[in-house]
Amino acid sequence: MGVLLALTSVAPAQAREQEPRTPHWRLTDTGTPGVRFRGLSAVGRDTAWVAGTGGTVLRTTDGGAHWRDVSPPGAADLQFRDIEAFGARRAVVLAIGEGEASRVYRTDDGGATWTESFRNTDARAFYDCLAFFDHRHGLAMSDPVDGRFRILSTSDGGRSWTVLPDTGMPAAQPGEAGFAASGQCMVASGPRDVWLATGGAAHARVLHSADRGLTWTAADTPVPAGDPAKGVFALAFRDRAHGLAVGGDYRADQASPRAAATTADGGRSWQPAVTPPPAYRSGVAWLPHRRTAALAVGPTGTDLTTDGGRTWRTVDTGSYDTVDCAPDGGCWAAGETGRVARLGG
């Protein structure tokens, strides 16, 4: 969705992957300078949805030339942090917060009308992220309740939701939670695999389920934690084996060493980046059809890796909270002061 990343042509005899040209963001005019967009769903080069503060949801179908305000009515007091779209008409959006502030809304008509399909009634729960396996099956995650992360499940495209049993969920560490920073603290790949990222506790972990959230295993990552502001903030998997984790310390006056890690075994083990991003990063996405290229974003810039996350280099210094790429090659980023951009080469 957005401008396709420009690539040099490859002669048939050249089997190796060509390195992409240095990408750059092209800002679009959303007309919403007072909104921070942490929810983003890239549908294609032309169509994208963003969700943010003040209960705001915007949609474009012309590559960002125009944005339409399709916010659910009566949602001005809500904080939208994640959105998953399935085209120009269907989308599911998550509002975060304690108790009834955590809600899910769904639209089938491009945001002309919305249905509230879930409202949290447990004061102990705080939902952070959504992830969908396909157009019907999806999950939402809450910070731990009774010592375990809580998982909400849908099998009808977000029309109805059920809390899954927690018997297959490992115990949470003291202080462990997810970060509702970019809509990427839980991500899926393929029909059944899903991962969730944590921080705030002694170890920043990634939990993995291969059965749509019924049973989970946990693995420590080298991303620093040990503080409520530190941990893994975002994940991206290009298949069920190869994944990226980014994070750090979200406080602007604190350094974020070892702010990225990689896995090649589905999250069973994680290795630190040799050259990590220079600061906290809250969003990450693989570039479509590029097996080793990905982007990470945060308040101080955008970083590019072309070697599967081993090394990163800064390619833009603008502030973004989240990034997402569509299968057709279009990529978008969104963040504070109404900033939404699409990727060019």
Coordinates of C-alpha atoms in Angstrom, one line a residue:
M1 CA 0.0 0.0 0.0
G2 CA 1.8 3.1 -0.7
V3 CA 4.5 3.5 -3.3
L4 CA 6.3 0.3 -4.2
L5 CA 9.9 0.1 -3.0
A6 CA 12.0 0.7 -6.1
L7 CA 14.3 -2.2 -7.0
T8 CA 16.9 -2.6 -9.7
S9 CA 16.1 -5.1 -12.3
V10 CA 17.8 -8.5 -12.0
A11 CA 19.2 -10.4 -14.9
P12 CA 18.0 -14.0 -15.1
A13 CA 21.5 -15.3 -14.4
Q14 CA 21.6 -13.4 -11.2
A15 CA 20.2 -15.7 -8.5
R16 CA 21.2 -13.6 -5.5
E17 CA 18.9 -11.0 -4.1
Q18 CA 19.5 -7.4 -5.1
E19 CA 19.8 -4.9 -2.3
P20 CA 16.9 -2.4 -2.4
R21 CA 17.7 1.3 -3.0
T22 CA 17.6 3.4 0.2
P23 CA 13.9 3.9 0.9
H24 CA 12.4 7.2 2.0
W25 CA 9.0 8.1 3.4
R26 CA 6.6 10.4 1.5
L27 CA 4.3 12.2 4.0
T28 CA 0.6 12.4 3.2
D29 CA -1.8 15.0 4.5
T30 CA -4.2 13.4 6.9
G31 CA -5.6 16.7 8.2
T32 CA -5.3 15.4 11.8
P33 CA -2.3 17.1 13.5
G34 CA -3.7 16.4 17.0
V35 CA -3.9 12.6 16.5
R36 CA -1.2 10.0 17.2
F37 CA -1.7 7.0 15.0
R38 CA -0.3 3.8 16.6
G39 CA -2.7 1.5 14.7
L40 CA -2.0 0.8 11.0
S41 CA -3.1 -1.8 8.5
A42 CA -1.6 -1.9 5.0
V43 CA -4.1 -3.4 2.5
G44 CA -2.4 -2.5 -0.7
R45 CA -0.5 0.2 -2.5
D46 CA -3.6 2.4 -2.6
T47 CA -5.6 1.3 0.5
A48 CA -4.6 1.8 4.1
W49 CA -6.3 2.3 7.5
V50 CA -4.9 4.1 10.5
A51 CA -6.3 4.3 14.1
G52 CA -5.3 6.5 17.0
T53 CA -6.1 8.8 19.8
G54 CA -9.5 10.5 20.2
G55 CA -11.2 7.4 18.8
T56 CA -9.9 8.3 15.3
V57 CA -10.0 6.0 12.3
L58 CA -9.0 7.1 8.9
R59 CA -9.0 5.3 5.5
T60 CA -7.4 6.0 2.2
T61 CA -8.2 4.3 -1.1
D62 CA -6.0 6.5 -3.4
G63 CA -2.5 6.1 -2.0
G64 CA -2.8 8.8 0.6
A65 CA -3.9 11.6 -1.7
H66 CA -7.1 11.8 0.4
W67 CA -8.0 10.5 3.8
R68 CA -11.6 9.9 5.0
D69 CA -12.5 10.1 8.6
V70 CA -14.5 6.9 9.3
S71 CA -14.3 7.0 13.1
P72 CA -16.9 5.0 15.1
P73 CA -19.5 7.4 16.6
G74 CA -19.2 8.0 20.3
A75 CA -15.6 6.8 20.5
A76 CA -13.9 10.2 21.1
D77 CA -12.8 9.1 24.6
L78 CA -11.2 5.9 23.4
Q79 CA -7.5 5.2 22.4
F80 CA -7.3 3.0 19.3
R81 CA -3.9 1.2 19.2
D82 CA -4.4 -1.6 16.6
I83 CA -6.4 -2.1 13.5
E84 CA -6.6 -5.1 11.1
A85 CA -8.2 -4.5 7.7
F86 CA -9.3 -7.1 5.1
G87 CA -9.8 -4.7 2.2
A88 CA -11.3 -1.3 1.6
R89 CA -14.5 -2.2 3.4
R90 CA -13.8 -4.6 6.3
A91 CA -11.8 -3.8 9.4
V92 CA -11.5 -4.6 13.1
V93 CA -10.1 -2.0 15.5
L94 CA -9.0 -2.3 19.1
A95 CA -9.3 0.3 21.8
I96 CA -7.0 -0.2 24.8
G97 CA -7.2 0.6 28.5
E98 CA -8.3 -0.8 31.8
G99 CA -11.7 -2.4 32.2
E100 CA -14.4 -1.2 29.7
A101 CA -11.9 1.1 27.9
S102 CA -10.7 -2.1 26.1
R103 CA -13.1 -2.6 23.2
V104 CA -13.3 -4.1 19.7
Y105 CA -15.3 -2.5 16.8
R106 CA -15.9 -4.0 13.4
T107 CA -17.1 -2.5 10.1
D108 CA -18.2 -4.2 6.8
D109 CA -18.9 -1.0 4.8
G110 CA -15.7 1.0 4.9
G111 CA -16.4 2.7 8.2
A112 CA -19.8 4.0 7.3
T113 CA -21.2 2.0 10.2
W114 CA -19.5 0.2 13.1
T115 CA -20.6 -2.6 15.5
E116 CA -19.1 -2.9 19.0
S117 CA -18.3 -6.6 19.1
F118 CA -16.5 -6.8 22.4
R119 CA -16.3 -4.7 25.6
N120 CA -14.0 -5.9 28.4
T121 CA -15.9 -6.3 31.7
D122 CA -12.9 -7.4 33.8
A123 CA -11.2 -4.5 35.6
R124 CA -8.0 -6.5 35.8
A125 CA -7.7 -6.9 32.0
F126 CA -6.0 -4.5 29.7
Y127 CA -5.9 -5.4 26.0
D128 CA -2.9 -4.4 23.9
C129 CA -2.9 -5.9 20.4
L130 CA -4.8 -7.8 17.7
A131 CA -3.6 -10.4 15.2
F132 CA -5.5 -12.3 12.5
F133 CA -4.5 -15.6 10.8
D134 CA -7.0 -15.1 8.0
H135 CA -10.2 -13.1 7.4
R136 CA -12.1 -15.2 10.0
H137 CA -9.7 -16.3 12.8
G138 CA -8.0 -13.8 15.1
L139 CA -6.8 -13.2 18.6
A140 CA -6.4 -10.3 21.0
M141 CA -4.1 -10.2 24.0
S142 CA -4.4 -8.7 27.4
D143 CA -1.8 -8.1 30.0
P144 CA -1.7 -10.9 32.6
V145 CA -4.8 -11.6 34.7
D146 CA -4.4 -14.0 37.6
G147 CA -0.7 -14.4 36.6
R148 CA -1.1 -15.3 32.9
F149 CA -1.6 -13.4 29.7
R150 CA -5.2 -13.4 28.7
I151 CA -6.1 -14.3 25.1
L152 CA -9.4 -13.4 23.3
S153 CA -10.4 -15.4 20.2
T154 CA -12.7 -14.9 17.2
S155 CA -13.6 -17.4 14.5
D156 CA -16.1 -15.2 12.6
G157 CA -14.0 -12.2 11.6
G158 CA -14.4 -10.3 14.8
R159 CA -18.2 -10.5 15.1
S160 CA -17.9 -12.3 18.4
W161 CA -15.1 -13.0 20.9
T162 CA -14.4 -15.7 23.5
V163 CA -11.8 -15.7 26.3
L164 CA -9.6 -18.8 25.8
P165 CA -8.7 -21.0 28.8
D166 CA -5.3 -20.1 30.3
T167 CA -4.2 -23.6 31.1
G168 CA -1.8 -23.7 28.2
M169 CA -0.3 -20.3 29.0
P170 CA 3.0 -20.1 31.0
A171 CA 3.0 -18.1 34.2
A172 CA 3.9 -14.4 33.7
Q173 CA 6.9 -12.9 35.4
P174 CA 6.4 -10.3 38.1
G175 CA 5.7 -7.0 36.3
E176 CA 5.5 -8.6 32.9
A177 CA 3.1 -7.0 30.3
G178 CA 2.7 -6.2 26.7
F179 CA 3.3 -2.8 25.1
A180 CA 0.4 -1.2 23.2
A181 CA 2.8 0.9 21.2
S182 CA 2.3 -0.1 17.5
G183 CA -0.2 -2.9 17.2
Q184 CA 2.7 -5.3 16.9
C185 CA 3.0 -6.9 20.3
M186 CA 1.2 -9.9 18.9
V187 CA 1.6 -11.1 15.3
A188 CA 0.6 -14.2 13.3
S189 CA 2.1 -16.0 10.4
G190 CA 0.3 -18.7 8.5
P191 CA -2.9 -20.4 9.6
R192 CA -2.0 -21.3 13.2
D193 CA 1.3 -19.7 14.4
V194 CA 1.2 -16.6 16.6
W195 CA 3.7 -14.8 18.9
L196 CA 3.4 -12.2 21.6
A197 CA 6.1 -9.9 23.0
T198 CA 6.7 -8.8 26.5
G199 CA 8.6 -6.4 28.7
G200 CA 8.6 -4.8 32.1
A201 CA 9.9 -7.9 33.9
A202 CA 13.4 -9.3 34.6
H203 CA 13.5 -10.8 31.0
A204 CA 11.9 -9.6 27.8
R205 CA 10.3 -12.6 26.4
V206 CA 8.5 -13.8 23.2
L207 CA 5.7 -16.4 23.7
H208 CA 4.7 -18.7 20.8
S209 CA 1.6 -20.7 20.0
A210 CA 1.3 -23.1 17.1
D211 CA -2.4 -23.8 17.8
R212 CA -4.1 -20.4 17.6
G213 CA -3.5 -19.5 21.2
L214 CA -4.4 -22.6 23.1
T215 CA -0.9 -23.6 24.2
W216 CA 2.2 -21.4 24.5
T217 CA 5.9 -21.7 25.0
A218 CA 8.2 -18.8 26.2
A219 CA 11.7 -17.8 25.3
D220 CA 13.9 -15.1 26.7
T221 CA 15.3 -12.5 24.3
P222 CA 18.5 -10.4 24.6
V223 CA 16.5 -7.2 24.5
P224 CA 17.0 -5.5 27.8
A225 CA 14.1 -5.4 30.3
G226 CA 14.0 -5.1 34.1
D227 CA 12.0 -1.9 34.1
P228 CA 8.4 -1.1 33.2
A229 CA 9.6 1.0 30.2
K230 CA 11.9 -1.7 28.7
G231 CA 11.3 -4.8 26.6
V232 CA 10.3 -6.1 23.2
F233 CA 7.7 -3.7 21.7
A234 CA 7.1 -5.2 18.2
L235 CA 7.5 -8.4 16.3
A236 CA 7.5 -9.4 12.6
F237 CA 7.6 -12.9 11.1
R238 CA 8.1 -13.4 7.4
D239 CA 7.3 -17.1 7.8
R240 CA 6.8 -19.4 10.8
A241 CA 10.6 -19.6 11.3
H242 CA 12.2 -16.2 10.6
G243 CA 11.3 -13.4 12.9
L244 CA 12.5 -10.0 14.1
A245 CA 12.0 -8.3 17.5
V246 CA 12.6 -4.6 18.3
G247 CA 12.2 -2.5 21.4
G248 CA 14.3 -0.9 24.0
D249 CA 13.5 1.8 26.5
Y250 CA 10.7 4.1 25.4
R251 CA 11.8 7.0 27.6
A252 CA 13.5 9.6 25.4
D253 CA 16.3 10.4 27.9
Q254 CA 17.3 6.7 28.2
A255 CA 19.6 4.7 25.9
S256 CA 18.4 1.5 24.2
P257 CA 21.3 -0.8 23.6
R258 CA 20.6 -4.2 22.1
A259 CA 17.2 -3.0 20.8
A260 CA 16.8 -5.7 18.2
A261 CA 17.0 -9.5 17.9
T262 CA 16.4 -12.2 15.4
T263 CA 15.2 -15.8 15.3
A264 CA 15.5 -18.5 12.7
D265 CA 13.7 -21.3 14.6
G266 CA 10.2 -19.8 15.2
G267 CA 11.1 -18.0 18.3
R268 CA 12.6 -20.9 20.3
S269 CA 15.8 -18.9 20.5
W270 CA 16.8 -15.3 19.9
Q271 CA 20.1 -13.7 18.9
P272 CA 21.0 -10.0 19.4
A273 CA 21.6 -7.9 16.3
V274 CA 25.3 -7.3 15.6
T275 CA 24.5 -3.7 14.8
P276 CA 21.2 -2.8 16.3
P277 CA 19.1 0.3 15.7
P278 CA 20.7 3.3 17.6
A279 CA 17.6 4.0 19.7
Y280 CA 14.2 2.6 20.9
R281 CA 12.1 1.2 18.1
S282 CA 8.4 0.5 18.4
G283 CA 7.5 -1.0 15.0
V284 CA 9.0 -3.4 12.5
A285 CA 8.0 -4.9 9.2
W286 CA 9.5 -7.2 6.5
L287 CA 9.7 -5.7 3.1
P288 CA 7.5 -7.8 0.8
H289 CA 9.3 -10.3 -1.6
R290 CA 12.6 -9.4 0.0
R291 CA 13.8 -12.3 2.2
T292 CA 16.3 -10.3 4.2
A293 CA 15.1 -6.7 4.1
A294 CA 13.0 -5.1 6.8
L295 CA 12.3 -1.7 8.3
A296 CA 12.1 -0.6 12.0
V297 CA 10.6 2.6 13.1
G298 CA 10.5 4.8 16.3
P299 CA 10.3 8.4 17.5
T300 CA 13.8 9.1 16.4
G301 CA 13.9 7.5 13.0
T302 CA 13.6 4.6 10.6
D303 CA 16.3 1.8 10.2
L304 CA 16.8 -0.6 7.3
T305 CA 18.3 -4.1 7.4
T306 CA 19.2 -6.0 4.3
D307 CA 20.7 -9.0 6.1
G308 CA 17.8 -10.4 8.0
G309 CA 18.2 -8.2 11.1
R310 CA 21.9 -8.8 11.8
T311 CA 22.7 -5.1 11.1
W312 CA 20.6 -2.0 10.8
R313 CA 21.3 1.5 9.5
T314 CA 19.2 4.6 9.8
V315 CA 17.7 5.9 6.6
D316 CA 15.2 8.5 7.9
T317 CA 15.0 10.7 11.1
G318 CA 11.3 11.3 11.1
S319 CA 9.1 10.2 14.0
Y320 CA 6.9 7.1 13.4
D321 CA 5.4 4.6 15.9
T322 CA 4.3 1.8 13.5
V323 CA 5.0 0.4 10.1
D324 CA 3.2 -2.1 7.9
C325 CA 3.6 -3.6 4.4
A326 CA 1.1 -5.2 2.1
P327 CA 1.7 -8.3 -0.1
D328 CA 1.6 -6.2 -3.2
G329 CA 4.7 -4.3 -2.0
G330 CA 3.2 -1.1 -0.6
C331 CA 4.5 0.0 2.8
W332 CA 3.2 2.7 5.2
A333 CA 4.2 4.2 8.5
A334 CA 2.2 6.3 11.0
G335 CA 2.8 8.2 14.2
E336 CA 2.4 11.4 16.2
T337 CA 1.0 14.7 15.0
G338 CA -1.2 12.9 12.4
R339 CA 1.9 11.7 10.5
V340 CA 1.2 9.0 7.9
A341 CA 3.7 8.2 5.1
R342 CA 4.0 5.8 2.3
L343 CA 7.3 4.3 1.1
G344 CA 9.2 5.4 -2.0
G345 CA 12.6 4.3 -3.4

